[in-house]
Structures are given as C-alpha cells and as structure tokens.
Amino acid sequence: MPLPLYLLAVAVFAMGTSEFMLAGLLPAIASDLGVTVGAAGTLTSAFAVGMVVGAPVTAVLARALPGRWGLLGFVLLFAAAHGAGAAAPNLTVLLATRVVAALANAGFLALALTTAAALVPADRKGRALAVLLSGTTVATVAGVPAGAALGSALGWRAVFWAVAALCLPAALGIVAGVPKGRSPRDGAERPALRAEFARLGHPRLGAVMLLAALVNAATFAAFTYLAPVVTGPAGLDGSWVPVVLVLFGAGSFAGVTVAGRLSDRHPGPVLAVGGALLLIGWPALAVLADRPAAVLALVFVQGALSFAVGGTLITRVLYEAAAAPTLAGACATAALNVGAAAGPLAGAAALATAAGERGPFWLGGLLVLAALSLAAAPLRSALR
C-alpha cells in the first residue's frame, strides 16, 4: 500500500479519537461549564449530524481543489476548531466548535476515501479502505483510553489541545506524502456535478448505503452502552470499562484488516458469513451479559465482525459510487454517520425497556437482522 495512505490514517486517528472521546469527558465538561450531563450530550449529537450534513457539502466545495490541498485545509480547520474548543467559555461556543470540527472531519474523510481509492488499482479499494479505517479502530484502542486518562489527570480541555496537536504531524505528512496534482481519475475524466448527483439516485447505491447504515447503527447502539453492562450485569467494577473498550477496538482493528484483504474480490462470503455471525453475536452478548468471561470474549469478536461487515459494505459504496468521484467518499461518510447518529439514540431507548442494560444488544441483533433481510431480498444484487 502507498505511504500516503498511512499518512492519511494518522489524521483519521486524530479525528476518530475526537469523535469517540466525549463519552469519557461529558461529566467533566458539564461540571466545568455549569450544565447538565444531558445538555453536554448534545455535543455528541451535533458532531454526528455535522458529519452527515457536511460530507456532501464539503465534498462539493472542495471539488475544484487538488486532493492534497483540500485534505490539508480540512485537517488545519479541524485542529483550529479543537483549539477554540479547548478555550471555550460556555457550552454554546463549544457546541459551535464541534459543528465546525464535524464539517472539517466530514470533508476530510470524504476526500480521503476518494483519494485512497485513487492511489491504488481499481480492484484494491477494499485494502486501501482498510488502511484508512485502521486510524479509526486504533483510535478506539489507544486514542480514546489515552484521552480519558489525560482528561482525568489534566482536565477535559487538555484533551482538546492534544487532539489539535495530533493534527499537526498529520498535516505535515499530507504535504510531504500526498501527490500535488490530481489523480489520473480526476480532471478531464471527471463527470459533471449534475451527472454525479444523478448517480446518487441509483437503487443499487442506495441499497448498499442503507445496509451500511443499519450495520453501523447496530455497532454504535451496542458499543455506546457497553459500560452499563460491564458495571451492571457482568458485575465488574469501573476499572474494567477501559479494558472492554480496548478489546472492542482491538477486535475492530483485526476485523477491518482481515476483511480489507477479502472485500474487493469476495464481498459476498464476507457479508454472508460475517453477517450471520454478527446476528448471532449481539443476542448472545445479551443472554451472557452476567458472565464476565463471555462478555470479554464476545466484545472482541463483535468488534471484529462489526468492522469486517461494516467496512466491506463501505467498500461496496465506493464501488457503486465510482461514477460520482466527487461524492463517492461523501456517500460512504454519510452511510457511516447516519448509523453513528441513529444507533446511540435507539440504544438509549432500548435501555429504557424491560431488557434494561441488555436492551442495546438485543437492538443490535434486530438491526443486523433488518440488514440481512434486505440483503436477501431483491436488493441483494447491490452486493454482487
């Protein structure tokens, strides 16, 4: 894989850390700014919505720029937003910085997905995407726990400064490693923007985006509420929560890496086998939530399966949107973040049911079942 892919993954690591880090910082932010934890929780929703809305908007705005300069601009804007967030005097200002950061993240990821696909042969998009998404999975393994530790030691503002600082080597790497000009797939071969938007209405593309959003919603519905299970039914103390999060992150890294080598040529088997196991795994976690050893093992497995299936579906989005190079990455980003926004909200509702802490796991199984049911219907042609 080309070196620029790994440089882009460094930036994705910084952005992934930012996206997930608030889960461990909300109480401190609420206390410092004099608001409720629920009010501080709007920071997470604002970020997710900004990602969904920002992906197509920023992709279109950056259409005239060579990928290198668009990527650099978005990384620097992301860093600046975190610097401003670290100095925010109130929740309103912090909320505004999160929206700006989400727009920058969305624009960067949309361009990075397209750039990654353009840096490799057409039949290796899956492997390129696996390298890029490894930045997100490593963020869940190392970045988020490190952010939580730094926040405990120096306060939540220090975490925002650290994310801003982490963007600087990524920016230097983009300048040094990403080609200056447009890729061979750009320029004269690029279709008109109107034709690209027309492509977005193709049913095959919409089908794969829907499946990716459902699987990602299942992942985030369960992942977001792992802590209550660890300290509740599993009977472990709070010190085990970071361990469980690291296990999920390690599994996700393994899953996206392995699937990346298979998703280009064998997407069907990855989705069929991985999807079936994923469907079994979430209810199994619900049933075995009171057995710590089973929880630890299944969290790793479900992390691997979630990102293997989800990553493969995102690769299929890039293939289906190949005729819309400006918006292909935006489509993939939107599919990811619709799930990331909807999953936690649905998981919160599941917590309030009779299933209690196990509810998000049952919900995860239902969402995967919905995805598999759609894939088994006429929409299955979208996965070929």
Tab-separated table of C-alpha atoms in Angstrom:
chain	number	residue	atom	x	y	z
A	1	MET	CA	0.000	0.000	0.000
A	2	PRO	CA	1.315	3.520	-0.800
A	3	LEU	CA	2.826	5.558	2.042
A	4	PRO	CA	0.275	8.417	1.658
A	5	LEU	CA	-2.455	6.016	2.792
A	6	TYR	CA	-0.755	5.594	6.156
A	7	LEU	CA	-0.273	9.365	6.469
A	8	LEU	CA	-3.990	9.833	5.876
A	9	ALA	CA	-4.673	7.167	8.512
A	10	VAL	CA	-2.793	9.294	11.086
A	11	ALA	CA	-5.263	12.123	10.509
A	12	VAL	CA	-8.175	9.674	10.685
A	13	PHE	CA	-6.760	8.502	14.026
A	14	ALA	CA	-6.855	12.059	15.403
A	15	MET	CA	-10.385	12.569	14.114
A	16	GLY	CA	-11.580	9.200	15.379
A	17	THR	CA	-10.202	9.998	18.816
A	18	SER	CA	-12.137	13.266	18.783
A	19	GLU	CA	-15.354	11.581	17.694
A	20	PHE	CA	-15.309	8.968	20.472
A	21	MET	CA	-13.529	10.818	23.294
A	22	LEU	CA	-16.564	12.720	24.608
A	23	ALA	CA	-18.038	9.550	26.106
A	24	GLY	CA	-15.469	9.775	28.894
A	25	LEU	CA	-15.397	13.585	29.168
A	26	LEU	CA	-19.055	14.595	29.382
A	27	PRO	CA	-19.306	14.694	33.211
A	28	ALA	CA	-16.210	16.881	33.469
A	29	ILE	CA	-17.392	19.178	30.668
A	30	ALA	CA	-20.833	19.515	32.271
A	31	SER	CA	-19.332	20.348	35.664
A	32	ASP	CA	-16.862	22.874	34.272
A	33	LEU	CA	-19.418	24.693	32.097
A	34	GLY	CA	-22.238	24.544	34.641
A	35	VAL	CA	-24.680	22.476	32.589
A	36	THR	CA	-26.300	19.067	32.947
A	37	VAL	CA	-24.721	15.945	31.521
A	38	GLY	CA	-27.715	15.644	29.213
A	39	ALA	CA	-27.074	19.143	27.850
A	40	ALA	CA	-23.403	18.303	27.361
A	41	GLY	CA	-24.516	15.194	25.485
A	42	THR	CA	-25.802	17.413	22.677
A	43	LEU	CA	-22.138	17.831	21.730
A	44	THR	CA	-22.125	14.222	20.507
A	45	SER	CA	-25.328	14.627	18.509
A	46	ALA	CA	-24.116	17.895	16.969
A	47	PHE	CA	-20.927	16.218	15.809
A	48	ALA	CA	-22.740	13.279	14.204
A	49	VAL	CA	-25.288	15.495	12.442
A	50	GLY	CA	-22.483	17.766	11.244
A	51	MET	CA	-20.751	14.742	9.750
A	52	VAL	CA	-23.857	13.609	7.845
A	53	VAL	CA	-24.722	17.056	6.509
A	54	GLY	CA	-21.144	18.163	5.986
A	55	ALA	CA	-19.929	15.248	3.881
A	56	PRO	CA	-21.681	16.145	0.600
A	57	VAL	CA	-21.466	19.910	1.167
A	58	THR	CA	-17.733	19.998	1.841
A	59	ALA	CA	-17.034	17.468	-0.921
A	60	VAL	CA	-18.716	19.742	-3.464
A	61	LEU	CA	-16.973	22.856	-2.125
A	62	ALA	CA	-13.587	21.124	-2.358
A	63	ARG	CA	-14.274	19.757	-5.856
A	64	ALA	CA	-12.120	22.398	-7.546
A	65	LEU	CA	-9.135	21.745	-5.283
A	66	PRO	CA	-6.480	19.067	-5.778
A	67	GLY	CA	-6.952	16.430	-3.109
A	68	ARG	CA	-3.733	17.358	-1.341
A	69	TRP	CA	-4.771	20.941	-0.586
A	70	GLY	CA	-8.326	20.041	0.286
A	71	LEU	CA	-7.097	17.426	2.774
A	72	LEU	CA	-4.605	19.863	4.276
A	73	GLY	CA	-7.220	22.594	4.635
A	74	PHE	CA	-9.670	20.306	6.400
A	75	VAL	CA	-7.009	18.980	8.810
A	76	LEU	CA	-5.939	22.517	9.761
A	77	LEU	CA	-9.560	23.600	10.213
A	78	PHE	CA	-10.154	20.550	12.410
A	79	ALA	CA	-7.123	21.458	14.537
A	80	ALA	CA	-8.241	25.078	14.840
A	81	ALA	CA	-11.735	24.011	15.929
A	82	HIS	CA	-10.245	21.930	18.738
A	83	GLY	CA	-8.010	24.760	19.844
A	84	ALA	CA	-11.058	27.014	20.013
A	85	GLY	CA	-12.987	24.284	21.811
A	86	ALA	CA	-10.271	23.955	24.426
A	87	ALA	CA	-10.674	27.667	25.214
A	88	ALA	CA	-14.485	27.704	25.023
A	89	PRO	CA	-16.039	29.722	27.876
A	90	ASN	CA	-19.504	28.135	27.628
A	91	LEU	CA	-21.481	25.313	26.070
A	92	THR	CA	-22.749	27.424	23.161
A	93	VAL	CA	-19.232	28.200	21.954
A	94	LEU	CA	-18.108	24.605	22.487
A	95	LEU	CA	-21.133	23.377	20.544
A	96	ALA	CA	-20.224	25.666	17.651
A	97	THR	CA	-16.655	24.346	17.605
A	98	ARG	CA	-17.933	20.769	17.498
A	99	VAL	CA	-20.084	21.559	14.471
A	100	VAL	CA	-17.091	23.136	12.715
A	101	ALA	CA	-14.916	20.150	13.651
A	102	ALA	CA	-17.573	17.783	12.294
A	103	LEU	CA	-17.727	19.659	9.000
A	104	ALA	CA	-13.936	19.516	8.718
A	105	ASN	CA	-13.928	15.821	9.640
A	106	ALA	CA	-16.653	15.073	7.092
A	107	GLY	CA	-14.849	16.952	4.345
A	108	PHE	CA	-11.541	15.303	5.146
A	109	LEU	CA	-12.987	11.797	5.297
A	110	ALA	CA	-14.931	12.256	2.056
A	111	LEU	CA	-11.766	13.398	0.265
A	112	ALA	CA	-9.590	10.808	1.991
A	113	LEU	CA	-11.855	7.931	0.939
A	114	THR	CA	-11.792	9.135	-2.663
A	115	THR	CA	-8.033	9.788	-2.548
A	116	ALA	CA	-7.351	6.369	-1.035
A	117	ALA	CA	-9.322	4.684	-3.819
A	118	ALA	CA	-7.440	6.713	-6.443
A	119	LEU	CA	-3.997	5.814	-5.042
A	120	VAL	CA	-4.408	2.093	-5.698
A	121	PRO	CA	-5.544	-0.087	-8.633
A	122	ALA	CA	-9.296	-0.193	-9.104
A	123	ASP	CA	-9.566	-3.721	-7.688
A	124	ARG	CA	-7.802	-2.892	-4.392
A	125	LYS	CA	-10.183	-0.331	-2.930
A	126	GLY	CA	-11.042	-2.642	-0.045
A	127	ARG	CA	-7.438	-2.919	1.122
A	128	ALA	CA	-6.947	0.831	0.785
A	129	LEU	CA	-10.072	1.471	2.816
A	130	ALA	CA	-8.882	-0.979	5.487
A	131	VAL	CA	-5.663	1.015	5.918
A	132	LEU	CA	-7.608	4.261	6.158
A	133	LEU	CA	-10.174	2.938	8.627
A	134	SER	CA	-7.418	1.438	10.759
A	135	GLY	CA	-6.954	5.000	12.007
A	136	THR	CA	-10.446	4.876	13.494
A	137	THR	CA	-10.007	1.436	15.017
A	138	VAL	CA	-6.646	2.347	16.547
A	139	ALA	CA	-8.350	5.432	17.997
A	140	THR	CA	-10.752	3.170	19.905
A	141	VAL	CA	-7.833	1.021	21.125
A	142	ALA	CA	-5.360	3.747	22.084
A	143	GLY	CA	-6.660	7.244	21.440
A	144	VAL	CA	-9.870	7.140	23.471
A	145	PRO	CA	-8.377	5.448	26.582
A	146	ALA	CA	-5.403	7.823	26.417
A	147	GLY	CA	-7.787	10.762	26.141
A	148	ALA	CA	-9.737	9.557	29.155
A	149	ALA	CA	-6.528	9.235	31.187
A	150	LEU	CA	-5.318	12.668	30.100
A	151	GLY	CA	-8.703	14.169	30.931
A	152	SER	CA	-8.594	12.661	34.411
A	153	ALA	CA	-5.102	13.997	35.031
A	154	LEU	CA	-5.218	17.445	33.407
A	155	GLY	CA	-8.862	18.153	32.618
A	156	TRP	CA	-11.007	17.894	29.509
A	157	ARG	CA	-9.502	20.995	27.887
A	158	ALA	CA	-6.101	19.294	27.756
A	159	VAL	CA	-7.631	16.506	25.650
A	160	PHE	CA	-8.891	19.032	23.097
A	161	TRP	CA	-5.423	20.624	22.916
A	162	ALA	CA	-3.869	17.171	22.463
A	163	VAL	CA	-6.167	16.357	19.523
A	164	ALA	CA	-5.292	19.717	17.923
A	165	ALA	CA	-1.582	18.973	18.348
A	166	LEU	CA	-2.008	15.488	16.885
A	167	CYS	CA	-3.305	17.035	13.669
A	168	LEU	CA	-0.015	18.843	13.001
A	169	PRO	CA	2.150	15.808	12.131
A	170	ALA	CA	-0.757	14.547	10.038
A	171	ALA	CA	-0.777	17.873	8.158
A	172	LEU	CA	2.979	17.657	7.561
A	173	GLY	CA	2.548	14.094	6.330
A	174	ILE	CA	-0.115	15.179	3.842
A	175	VAL	CA	2.151	17.927	2.477
A	176	ALA	CA	5.083	15.547	2.215
A	177	GLY	CA	3.339	12.400	1.010
A	178	VAL	CA	0.121	13.102	-0.892
A	179	PRO	CA	0.726	13.893	-4.590
A	180	LYS	CA	0.443	17.586	-5.518
A	181	GLY	CA	-1.759	17.264	-8.563
A	182	ARG	CA	-4.962	15.476	-9.289
A	183	SER	CA	-5.099	11.736	-9.633
A	184	PRO	CA	-5.367	10.128	-13.049
A	185	ARG	CA	-9.067	9.654	-12.366
A	186	ASP	CA	-9.602	13.414	-11.969
A	187	GLY	CA	-9.556	16.240	-14.463
A	188	ALA	CA	-10.903	15.524	-17.928
A	189	GLU	CA	-12.377	12.199	-16.895
A	190	ARG	CA	-14.381	13.679	-14.046
A	191	PRO	CA	-18.110	13.796	-14.871
A	192	ALA	CA	-20.211	16.916	-14.484
A	193	LEU	CA	-21.505	17.537	-10.979
A	194	ARG	CA	-25.081	17.185	-12.227
A	195	ALA	CA	-24.295	13.716	-13.544
A	196	GLU	CA	-22.736	12.784	-10.203
A	197	PHE	CA	-25.863	13.817	-8.317
A	198	ALA	CA	-27.937	11.790	-10.764
A	199	ARG	CA	-25.846	8.742	-9.876
A	200	LEU	CA	-26.817	9.128	-6.220
A	201	GLY	CA	-30.370	8.116	-7.136
A	202	HIS	CA	-29.283	4.698	-8.390
A	203	PRO	CA	-31.100	1.993	-6.376
A	204	ARG	CA	-28.009	-0.206	-6.017
A	205	LEU	CA	-26.075	2.623	-4.358
A	206	GLY	CA	-28.988	3.487	-2.084
A	207	ALA	CA	-29.346	-0.163	-1.105
A	208	VAL	CA	-25.729	-0.577	-0.040
A	209	MET	CA	-25.768	2.746	1.832
A	210	LEU	CA	-28.868	1.620	3.734
A	211	LEU	CA	-27.278	-1.707	4.656
A	212	ALA	CA	-24.084	0.033	5.821
A	213	ALA	CA	-26.095	2.486	7.933
A	214	LEU	CA	-28.075	-0.340	9.578
A	215	VAL	CA	-24.979	-2.372	10.448
A	216	ASN	CA	-23.198	0.711	11.771
A	217	ALA	CA	-26.264	1.691	13.799
A	218	ALA	CA	-26.183	-1.768	15.395
A	219	THR	CA	-22.492	-1.314	16.202
A	220	PHE	CA	-22.937	2.086	17.833
A	221	ALA	CA	-26.144	1.134	19.635
A	222	ALA	CA	-24.235	-1.616	21.446
A	223	PHE	CA	-20.760	-0.052	21.698
A	224	THR	CA	-22.027	3.182	23.244
A	225	TYR	CA	-23.613	1.335	26.168
A	226	LEU	CA	-21.001	-1.267	26.953
A	227	ALA	CA	-20.108	0.439	30.252
A	228	PRO	CA	-23.524	-0.140	31.917
A	229	VAL	CA	-23.261	-3.849	31.116
A	230	VAL	CA	-19.724	-4.115	32.459
A	231	THR	CA	-20.624	-2.489	35.778
A	232	GLY	CA	-24.147	-3.934	35.890
A	233	PRO	CA	-24.980	-7.498	34.804
A	234	ALA	CA	-21.322	-8.509	34.389
A	235	GLY	CA	-20.599	-7.434	37.981
A	236	LEU	CA	-17.209	-5.857	37.224
A	237	ASP	CA	-16.007	-2.564	38.655
A	238	GLY	CA	-15.427	0.600	36.646
A	239	SER	CA	-11.747	-0.135	36.067
A	240	TRP	CA	-12.802	-2.835	33.597
A	241	VAL	CA	-14.609	-0.402	31.294
A	242	PRO	CA	-11.409	0.777	29.517
A	243	VAL	CA	-10.351	-2.865	29.167
A	244	VAL	CA	-13.617	-3.741	27.441
A	245	LEU	CA	-13.350	-0.707	25.153
A	246	VAL	CA	-9.796	-1.685	24.215
A	247	LEU	CA	-10.939	-5.250	23.476
A	248	PHE	CA	-13.667	-3.933	21.181
A	249	GLY	CA	-11.159	-1.649	19.465
A	250	ALA	CA	-8.629	-4.447	19.052
A	251	GLY	CA	-11.301	-6.648	17.539
A	252	SER	CA	-12.376	-3.889	15.162
A	253	PHE	CA	-8.790	-3.416	14.007
A	254	ALA	CA	-8.449	-7.151	13.349
A	255	GLY	CA	-11.783	-7.277	11.540
A	256	VAL	CA	-11.202	-4.337	9.226
A	257	THR	CA	-7.692	-5.564	8.426
A	258	VAL	CA	-8.726	-9.103	7.508
A	259	ALA	CA	-11.846	-8.017	5.637
A	260	GLY	CA	-9.841	-5.438	3.722
A	261	ARG	CA	-7.942	-8.265	2.042
A	262	LEU	CA	-11.147	-10.049	1.055
A	263	SER	CA	-13.741	-7.365	0.358
A	264	ASP	CA	-12.568	-6.497	-3.161
A	265	ARG	CA	-12.819	-9.981	-4.658
A	266	HIS	CA	-15.008	-11.887	-2.204
A	267	PRO	CA	-17.514	-9.440	-0.676
A	268	GLY	CA	-20.380	-11.940	-0.808
A	269	PRO	CA	-18.816	-14.545	1.522
A	270	VAL	CA	-17.566	-11.843	3.923
A	271	LEU	CA	-21.044	-10.366	4.207
A	272	ALA	CA	-22.881	-13.687	4.322
A	273	VAL	CA	-20.678	-15.381	6.919
A	274	GLY	CA	-19.791	-12.248	8.879
A	275	GLY	CA	-23.390	-11.013	8.856
A	276	ALA	CA	-24.754	-14.325	10.134
A	277	LEU	CA	-22.197	-14.465	12.953
A	278	LEU	CA	-22.852	-10.826	13.802
A	279	LEU	CA	-26.566	-11.580	14.036
A	280	ILE	CA	-25.864	-14.393	16.499
A	281	GLY	CA	-23.304	-12.432	18.499
A	282	TRP	CA	-25.397	-9.477	19.704
A	283	PRO	CA	-28.188	-11.599	21.231
A	284	ALA	CA	-25.508	-13.910	22.671
A	285	LEU	CA	-23.997	-10.910	24.468
A	286	ALA	CA	-27.432	-10.035	25.846
A	287	VAL	CA	-28.019	-13.566	27.137
A	288	LEU	CA	-24.492	-13.977	28.562
A	289	ALA	CA	-24.130	-10.443	29.935
A	290	ASP	CA	-23.889	-11.777	33.509
A	291	ARG	CA	-20.838	-13.902	32.679
A	292	PRO	CA	-17.707	-11.708	32.626
A	293	ALA	CA	-15.529	-14.133	30.651
A	294	ALA	CA	-18.159	-14.446	27.936
A	295	VAL	CA	-18.595	-10.671	27.785
A	296	LEU	CA	-14.859	-10.089	27.344
A	297	ALA	CA	-14.589	-12.699	24.586
A	298	LEU	CA	-17.729	-11.659	22.729
A	299	VAL	CA	-16.866	-7.961	22.826
A	300	PHE	CA	-13.670	-8.699	20.910
A	301	VAL	CA	-15.473	-10.949	18.435
A	302	GLN	CA	-18.297	-8.486	17.861
A	303	GLY	CA	-15.825	-5.661	17.322
A	304	ALA	CA	-14.105	-7.743	14.646
A	305	LEU	CA	-17.337	-8.791	12.940
A	306	SER	CA	-18.893	-5.313	13.085
A	307	PHE	CA	-15.992	-3.648	11.335
A	308	ALA	CA	-15.435	-6.526	8.924
A	309	VAL	CA	-19.043	-6.381	7.714
A	310	GLY	CA	-19.368	-2.605	8.018
A	311	GLY	CA	-16.042	-1.962	6.292
A	312	THR	CA	-16.936	-4.302	3.439
A	313	LEU	CA	-20.246	-2.501	2.926
A	314	ILE	CA	-18.485	0.875	2.862
A	315	THR	CA	-16.124	-0.539	0.227
A	316	ARG	CA	-19.169	-1.538	-1.822
A	317	VAL	CA	-20.474	2.025	-1.505
A	318	LEU	CA	-17.241	3.276	-3.093
A	319	TYR	CA	-17.586	0.774	-5.926
A	320	GLU	CA	-21.216	1.660	-6.569
A	321	ALA	CA	-20.438	5.403	-6.461
A	322	ALA	CA	-17.373	5.146	-8.707
A	323	ALA	CA	-19.188	7.118	-11.418
A	324	ALA	CA	-19.517	10.017	-8.947
A	325	PRO	CA	-15.903	10.554	-7.832
A	326	THR	CA	-16.567	13.864	-6.071
A	327	LEU	CA	-19.389	12.429	-3.993
A	328	ALA	CA	-18.292	8.795	-3.553
A	329	GLY	CA	-16.447	9.481	-0.306
A	330	ALA	CA	-19.330	11.669	0.866
A	331	CYS	CA	-21.751	8.784	0.318
A	332	ALA	CA	-19.561	6.455	2.353
A	333	THR	CA	-19.148	9.061	5.108
A	334	ALA	CA	-22.887	9.694	5.240
A	335	ALA	CA	-23.677	5.972	5.472
A	336	LEU	CA	-21.235	5.578	8.349
A	337	ASN	CA	-22.509	8.559	10.299
A	338	VAL	CA	-26.228	8.046	9.815
A	339	GLY	CA	-25.640	4.821	11.709
A	340	ALA	CA	-23.362	6.537	14.223
A	341	ALA	CA	-26.030	9.168	14.926
A	342	ALA	CA	-29.064	6.872	14.998
A	343	GLY	CA	-27.503	3.938	16.866
A	344	PRO	CA	-26.868	5.640	20.230
A	345	LEU	CA	-30.318	7.280	20.199
A	346	ALA	CA	-32.004	3.949	19.519
A	347	GLY	CA	-29.766	2.281	22.102
A	348	ALA	CA	-30.820	4.830	24.722
A	349	ALA	CA	-34.462	3.952	24.017
A	350	ALA	CA	-33.626	0.252	24.338
A	351	LEU	CA	-32.081	0.900	27.757
A	352	ALA	CA	-35.456	2.160	28.955
A	353	THR	CA	-37.227	-1.088	28.060
A	354	ALA	CA	-37.695	-4.130	30.267
A	355	ALA	CA	-34.435	-5.515	28.859
A	356	GLY	CA	-32.506	-2.795	30.688
A	357	GLU	CA	-28.745	-2.797	30.140
A	358	ARG	CA	-29.062	-5.740	27.756
A	359	GLY	CA	-31.502	-3.850	25.553
A	360	PRO	CA	-28.911	-2.279	23.205
A	361	PHE	CA	-27.527	-5.747	22.432
A	362	TRP	CA	-30.983	-7.065	21.519
A	363	LEU	CA	-31.467	-3.953	19.409
A	364	GLY	CA	-28.138	-4.580	17.678
A	365	GLY	CA	-29.362	-8.035	16.712
A	366	LEU	CA	-32.618	-6.613	15.330
A	367	LEU	CA	-30.789	-4.027	13.228
A	368	VAL	CA	-28.458	-6.653	11.779
A	369	LEU	CA	-31.480	-8.871	11.086
A	370	ALA	CA	-33.097	-5.989	9.200
A	371	ALA	CA	-29.945	-5.531	7.137
A	372	LEU	CA	-29.668	-9.228	6.315
A	373	SER	CA	-33.351	-9.376	5.406
A	374	LEU	CA	-32.903	-6.518	2.951
A	375	ALA	CA	-29.778	-8.108	1.526
A	376	ALA	CA	-31.662	-11.352	0.963
A	377	ALA	CA	-34.431	-9.552	-0.943
A	378	PRO	CA	-34.079	-8.130	-4.473
A	379	LEU	CA	-31.609	-5.621	-3.024
A	380	ARG	CA	-29.059	-8.415	-2.716
A	381	SER	CA	-27.902	-7.612	-6.247
A	382	ALA	CA	-26.298	-4.494	-4.814
A	383	LEU	CA	-23.772	-6.673	-3.020
A	384	ARG	CA	-22.521	-8.572	-6.050
